[in-house]
Coordinates of N, CA and C in Angstrom, one line a residue:
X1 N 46.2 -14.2 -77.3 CA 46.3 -14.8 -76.0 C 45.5 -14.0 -75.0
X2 N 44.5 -14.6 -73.9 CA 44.1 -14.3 -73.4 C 44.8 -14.3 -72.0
X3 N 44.9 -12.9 -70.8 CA 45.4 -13.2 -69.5 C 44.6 -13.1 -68.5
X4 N 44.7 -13.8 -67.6 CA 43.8 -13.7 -66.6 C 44.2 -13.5 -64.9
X5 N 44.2 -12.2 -64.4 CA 44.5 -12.1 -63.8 C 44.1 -11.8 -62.4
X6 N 44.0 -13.2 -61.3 CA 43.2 -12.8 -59.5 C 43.9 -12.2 -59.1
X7 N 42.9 -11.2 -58.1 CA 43.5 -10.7 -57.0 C 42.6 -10.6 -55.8
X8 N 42.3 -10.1 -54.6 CA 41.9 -10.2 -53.6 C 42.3 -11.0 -52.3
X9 N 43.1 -11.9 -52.9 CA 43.7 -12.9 -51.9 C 44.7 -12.3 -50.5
X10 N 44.8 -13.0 -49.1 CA 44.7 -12.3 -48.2 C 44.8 -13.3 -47.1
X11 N 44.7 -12.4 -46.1 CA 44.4 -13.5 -44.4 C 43.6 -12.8 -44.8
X12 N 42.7 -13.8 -43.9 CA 41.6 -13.4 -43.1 C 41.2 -14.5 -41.5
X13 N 40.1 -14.1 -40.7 CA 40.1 -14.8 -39.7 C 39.2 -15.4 -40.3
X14 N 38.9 -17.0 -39.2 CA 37.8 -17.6 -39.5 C 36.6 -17.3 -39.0
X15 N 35.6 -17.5 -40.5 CA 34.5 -16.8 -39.9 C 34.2 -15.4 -40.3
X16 N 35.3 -14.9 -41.2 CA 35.5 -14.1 -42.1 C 35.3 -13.7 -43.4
X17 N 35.2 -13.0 -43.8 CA 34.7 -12.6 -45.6 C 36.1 -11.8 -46.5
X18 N 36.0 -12.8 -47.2 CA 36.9 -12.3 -48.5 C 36.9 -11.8 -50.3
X19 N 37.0 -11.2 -50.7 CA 36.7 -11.2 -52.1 C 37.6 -11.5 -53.1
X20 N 37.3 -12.2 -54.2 CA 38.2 -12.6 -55.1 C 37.6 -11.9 -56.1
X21 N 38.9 -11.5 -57.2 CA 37.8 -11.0 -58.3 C 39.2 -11.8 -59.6
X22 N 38.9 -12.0 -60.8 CA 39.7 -11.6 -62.1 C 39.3 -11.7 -62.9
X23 N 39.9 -10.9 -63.6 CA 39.6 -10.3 -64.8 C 40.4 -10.8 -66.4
X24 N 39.9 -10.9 -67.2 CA 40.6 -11.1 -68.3 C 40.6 -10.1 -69.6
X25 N 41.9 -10.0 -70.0 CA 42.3 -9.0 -71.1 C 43.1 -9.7 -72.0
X26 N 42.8 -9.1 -73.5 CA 43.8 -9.4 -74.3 C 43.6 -8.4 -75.3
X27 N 44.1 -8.8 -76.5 CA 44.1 -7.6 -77.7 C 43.3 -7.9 -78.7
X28 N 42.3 -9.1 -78.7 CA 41.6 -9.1 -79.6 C 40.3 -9.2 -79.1
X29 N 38.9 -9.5 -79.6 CA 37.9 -9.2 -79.1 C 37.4 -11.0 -78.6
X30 N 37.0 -10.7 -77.6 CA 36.4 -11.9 -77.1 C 35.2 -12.2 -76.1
X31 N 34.7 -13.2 -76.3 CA 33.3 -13.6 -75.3 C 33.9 -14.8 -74.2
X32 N 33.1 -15.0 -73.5 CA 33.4 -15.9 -71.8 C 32.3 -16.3 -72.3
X33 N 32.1 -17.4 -72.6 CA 30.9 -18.5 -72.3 C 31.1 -19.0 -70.7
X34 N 31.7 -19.0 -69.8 CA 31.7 -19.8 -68.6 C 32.9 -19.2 -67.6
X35 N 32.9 -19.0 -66.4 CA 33.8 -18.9 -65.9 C 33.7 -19.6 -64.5
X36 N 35.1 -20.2 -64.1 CA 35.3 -21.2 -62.7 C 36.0 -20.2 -61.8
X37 N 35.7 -21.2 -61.1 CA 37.1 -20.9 -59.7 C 37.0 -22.4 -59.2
X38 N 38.8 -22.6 -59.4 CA 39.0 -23.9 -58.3 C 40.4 -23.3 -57.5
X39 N 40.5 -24.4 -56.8 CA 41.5 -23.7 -55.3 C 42.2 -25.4 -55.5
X40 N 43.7 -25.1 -54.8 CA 44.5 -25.9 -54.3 C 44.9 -26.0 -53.4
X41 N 44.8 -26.4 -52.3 CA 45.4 -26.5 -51.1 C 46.6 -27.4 -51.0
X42 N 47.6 -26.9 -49.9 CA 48.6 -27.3 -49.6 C 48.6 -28.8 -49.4
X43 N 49.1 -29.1 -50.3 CA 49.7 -31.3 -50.4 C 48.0 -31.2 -51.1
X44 N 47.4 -31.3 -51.5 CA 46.2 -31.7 -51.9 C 45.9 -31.3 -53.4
X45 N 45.6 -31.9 -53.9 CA 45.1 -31.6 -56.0 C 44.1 -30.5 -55.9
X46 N 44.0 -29.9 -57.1 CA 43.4 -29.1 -57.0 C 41.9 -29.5 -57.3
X47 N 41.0 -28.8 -56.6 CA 39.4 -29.0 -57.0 C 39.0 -27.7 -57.2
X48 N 37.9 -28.1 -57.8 CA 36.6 -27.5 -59.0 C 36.0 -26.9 -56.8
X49 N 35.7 -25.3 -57.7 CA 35.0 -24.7 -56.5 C 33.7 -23.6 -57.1
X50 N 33.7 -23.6 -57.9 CA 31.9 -22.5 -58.5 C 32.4 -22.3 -60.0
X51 N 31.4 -22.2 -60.8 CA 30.8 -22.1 -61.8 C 29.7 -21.4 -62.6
X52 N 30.1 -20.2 -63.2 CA 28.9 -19.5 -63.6 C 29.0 -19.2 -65.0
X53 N 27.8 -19.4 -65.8 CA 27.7 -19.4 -66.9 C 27.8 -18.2 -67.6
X54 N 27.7 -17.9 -69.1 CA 27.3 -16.6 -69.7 C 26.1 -16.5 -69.5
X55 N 24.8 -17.3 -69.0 CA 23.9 -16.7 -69.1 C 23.1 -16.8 -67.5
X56 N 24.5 -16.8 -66.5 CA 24.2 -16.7 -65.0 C 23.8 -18.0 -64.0
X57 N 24.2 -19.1 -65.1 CA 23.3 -20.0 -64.1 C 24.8 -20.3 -63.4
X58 N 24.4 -21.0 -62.2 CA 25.8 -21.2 -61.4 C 25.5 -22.2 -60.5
X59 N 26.8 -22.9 -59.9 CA 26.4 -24.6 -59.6 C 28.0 -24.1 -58.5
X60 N 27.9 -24.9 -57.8 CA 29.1 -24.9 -56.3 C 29.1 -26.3 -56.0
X61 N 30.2 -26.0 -55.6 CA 30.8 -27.7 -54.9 C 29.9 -27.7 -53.7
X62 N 29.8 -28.6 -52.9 CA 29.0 -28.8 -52.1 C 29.9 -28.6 -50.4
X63 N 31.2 -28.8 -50.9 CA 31.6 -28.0 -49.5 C 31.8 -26.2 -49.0
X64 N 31.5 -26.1 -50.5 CA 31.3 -24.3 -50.5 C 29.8 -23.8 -49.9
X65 N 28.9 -24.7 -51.1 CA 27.8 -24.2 -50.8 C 26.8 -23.5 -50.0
X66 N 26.2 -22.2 -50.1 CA 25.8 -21.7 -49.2 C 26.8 -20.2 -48.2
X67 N 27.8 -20.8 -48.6 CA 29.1 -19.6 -47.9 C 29.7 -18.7 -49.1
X68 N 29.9 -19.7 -50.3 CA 31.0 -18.6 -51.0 C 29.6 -18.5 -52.4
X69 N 29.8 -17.2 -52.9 CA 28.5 -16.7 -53.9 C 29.8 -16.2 -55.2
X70 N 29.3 -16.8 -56.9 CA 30.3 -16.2 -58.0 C 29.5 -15.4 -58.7
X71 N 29.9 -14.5 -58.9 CA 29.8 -13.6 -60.0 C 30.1 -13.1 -60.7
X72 N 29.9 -12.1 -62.1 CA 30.4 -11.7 -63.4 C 29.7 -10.6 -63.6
X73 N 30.3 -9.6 -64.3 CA 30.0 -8.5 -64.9 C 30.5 -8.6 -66.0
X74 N 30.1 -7.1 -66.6 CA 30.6 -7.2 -68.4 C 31.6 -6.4 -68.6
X75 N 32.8 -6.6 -67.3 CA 33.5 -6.1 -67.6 C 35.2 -6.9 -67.7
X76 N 34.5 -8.1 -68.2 CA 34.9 -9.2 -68.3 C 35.8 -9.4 -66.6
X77 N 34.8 -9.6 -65.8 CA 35.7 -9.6 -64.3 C 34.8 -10.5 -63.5
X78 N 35.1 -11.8 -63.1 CA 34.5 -12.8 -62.3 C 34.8 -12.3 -60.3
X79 N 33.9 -12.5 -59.7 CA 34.1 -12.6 -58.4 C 33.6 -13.8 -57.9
X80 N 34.3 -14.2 -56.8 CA 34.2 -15.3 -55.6 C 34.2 -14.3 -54.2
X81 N 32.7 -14.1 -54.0 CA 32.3 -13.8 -52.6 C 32.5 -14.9 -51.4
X82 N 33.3 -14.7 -50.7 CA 33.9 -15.9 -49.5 C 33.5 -15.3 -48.5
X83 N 32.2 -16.0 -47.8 CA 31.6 -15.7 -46.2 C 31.8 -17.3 -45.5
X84 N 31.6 -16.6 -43.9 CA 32.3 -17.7 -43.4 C 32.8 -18.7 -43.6
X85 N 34.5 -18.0 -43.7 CA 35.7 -18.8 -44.0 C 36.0 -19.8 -43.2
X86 N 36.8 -21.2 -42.7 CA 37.3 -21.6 -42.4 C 38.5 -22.1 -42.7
X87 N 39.3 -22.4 -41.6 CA 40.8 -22.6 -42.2 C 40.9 -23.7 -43.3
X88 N 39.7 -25.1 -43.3 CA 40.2 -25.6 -44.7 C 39.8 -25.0 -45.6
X89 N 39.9 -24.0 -46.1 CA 39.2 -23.1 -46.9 C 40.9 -22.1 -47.6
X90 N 41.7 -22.4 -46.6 CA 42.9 -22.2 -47.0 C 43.4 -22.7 -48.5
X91 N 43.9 -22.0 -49.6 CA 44.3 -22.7 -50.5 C 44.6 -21.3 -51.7
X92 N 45.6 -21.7 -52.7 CA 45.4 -21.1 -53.5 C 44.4 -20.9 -54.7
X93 N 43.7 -20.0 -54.9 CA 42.6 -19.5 -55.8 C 42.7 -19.6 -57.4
X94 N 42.3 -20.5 -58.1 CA 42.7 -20.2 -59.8 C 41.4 -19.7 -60.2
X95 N 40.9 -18.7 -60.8 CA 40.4 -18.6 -61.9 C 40.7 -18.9 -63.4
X96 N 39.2 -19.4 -63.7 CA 39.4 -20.1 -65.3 C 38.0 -19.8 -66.2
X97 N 38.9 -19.1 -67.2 CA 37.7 -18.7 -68.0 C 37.6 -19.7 -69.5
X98 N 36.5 -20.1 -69.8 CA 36.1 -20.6 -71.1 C 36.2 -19.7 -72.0
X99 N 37.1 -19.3 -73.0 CA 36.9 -17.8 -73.8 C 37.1 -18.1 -75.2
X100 N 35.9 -17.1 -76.1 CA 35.9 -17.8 -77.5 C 36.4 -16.2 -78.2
X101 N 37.5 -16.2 -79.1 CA 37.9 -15.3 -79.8 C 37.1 -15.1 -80.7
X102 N 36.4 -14.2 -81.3 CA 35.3 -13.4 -82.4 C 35.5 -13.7 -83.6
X103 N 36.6 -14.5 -84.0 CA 36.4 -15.1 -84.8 C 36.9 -16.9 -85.5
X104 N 36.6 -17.4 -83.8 CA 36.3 -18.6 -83.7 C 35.6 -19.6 -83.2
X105 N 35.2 -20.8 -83.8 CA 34.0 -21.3 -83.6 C 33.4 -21.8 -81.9
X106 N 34.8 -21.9 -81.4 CA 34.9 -22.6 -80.3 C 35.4 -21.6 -79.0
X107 N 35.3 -22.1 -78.2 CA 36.5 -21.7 -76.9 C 37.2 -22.4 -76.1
X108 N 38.1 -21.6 -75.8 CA 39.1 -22.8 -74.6 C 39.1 -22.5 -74.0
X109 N 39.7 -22.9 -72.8 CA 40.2 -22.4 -71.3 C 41.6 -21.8 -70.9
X110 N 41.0 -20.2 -70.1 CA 42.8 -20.0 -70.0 C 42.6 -20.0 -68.0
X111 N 43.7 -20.4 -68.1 CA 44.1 -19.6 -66.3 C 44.7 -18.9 -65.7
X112 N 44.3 -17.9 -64.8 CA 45.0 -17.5 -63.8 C 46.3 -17.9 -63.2
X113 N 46.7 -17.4 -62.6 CA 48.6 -18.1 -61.7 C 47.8 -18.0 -60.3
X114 N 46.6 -17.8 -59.9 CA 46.1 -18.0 -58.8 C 46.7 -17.2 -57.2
X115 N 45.6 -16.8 -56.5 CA 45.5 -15.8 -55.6 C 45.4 -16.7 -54.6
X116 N 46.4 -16.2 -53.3 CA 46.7 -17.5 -51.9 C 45.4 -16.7 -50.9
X117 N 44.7 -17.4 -50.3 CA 43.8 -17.4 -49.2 C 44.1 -17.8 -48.1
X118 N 44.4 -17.4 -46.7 CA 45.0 -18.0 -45.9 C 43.8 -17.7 -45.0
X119 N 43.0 -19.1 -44.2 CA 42.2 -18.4 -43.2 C 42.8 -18.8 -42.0
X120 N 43.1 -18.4 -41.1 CA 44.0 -18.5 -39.8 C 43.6 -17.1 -38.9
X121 N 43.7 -17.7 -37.5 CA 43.3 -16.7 -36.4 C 44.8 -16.1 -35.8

């Protein structure tokens, strides 16, 4: 079993900068082909918010675009750089990683329990 655990979540004001980061651990050896971030906002389903590959390419919703930047290291730890926040921008944070165990063919998807963002003045 793999865990995945955000943190950085927070107030912030609008207009603001936030960081998200998680990381995934388990006990056996594993690769991330892909890692997301989607958010849920209050009464609202959740949506798909950045996407970065194992080999860096990366694609954003289009209401992000331009403000929030994802990234990865090899230390199996994804970040969501959040510049100028706005309050719909409020929501809870999931990370989701695609992760293939070393000794199988495929990978699945595990998630986070998700990190709350609150932008408010």
């Amino acid at each position: 079993q793999v865990h995945l655990v955000e943190s950085g979540g927070g107030l912030v004001q609008p207009g603001g900068s936030l960081k998200l980061s998680c990381i995934a651990s388990s006990g056996s050896e594993f690769s991330i082909n892909r890692w997301s971030w989607y958010r849920q906002a209050p009464g609202k389903e959740r949506e798909w918010v950045a996407t970065i590959t194992a080999g860096g390419i990366t694609d954003y919703a289009q209401q992000i675009e331009g403000r929030f930047t994802i990234t990865s290291d090899d230390s199996n730890t994804v970040y969501l750089q959040m510049d100028s926040v706005q309050p719909e921008d409020t929501a809870v944070y999931y990370c989701t990683g695609n992760i293939r165990y070393i000794t199988d063919l495929h990978g699945q998807d595990y998630w986070g329990k998700g990190t709350l963002v609150t932008v408010s003045s």
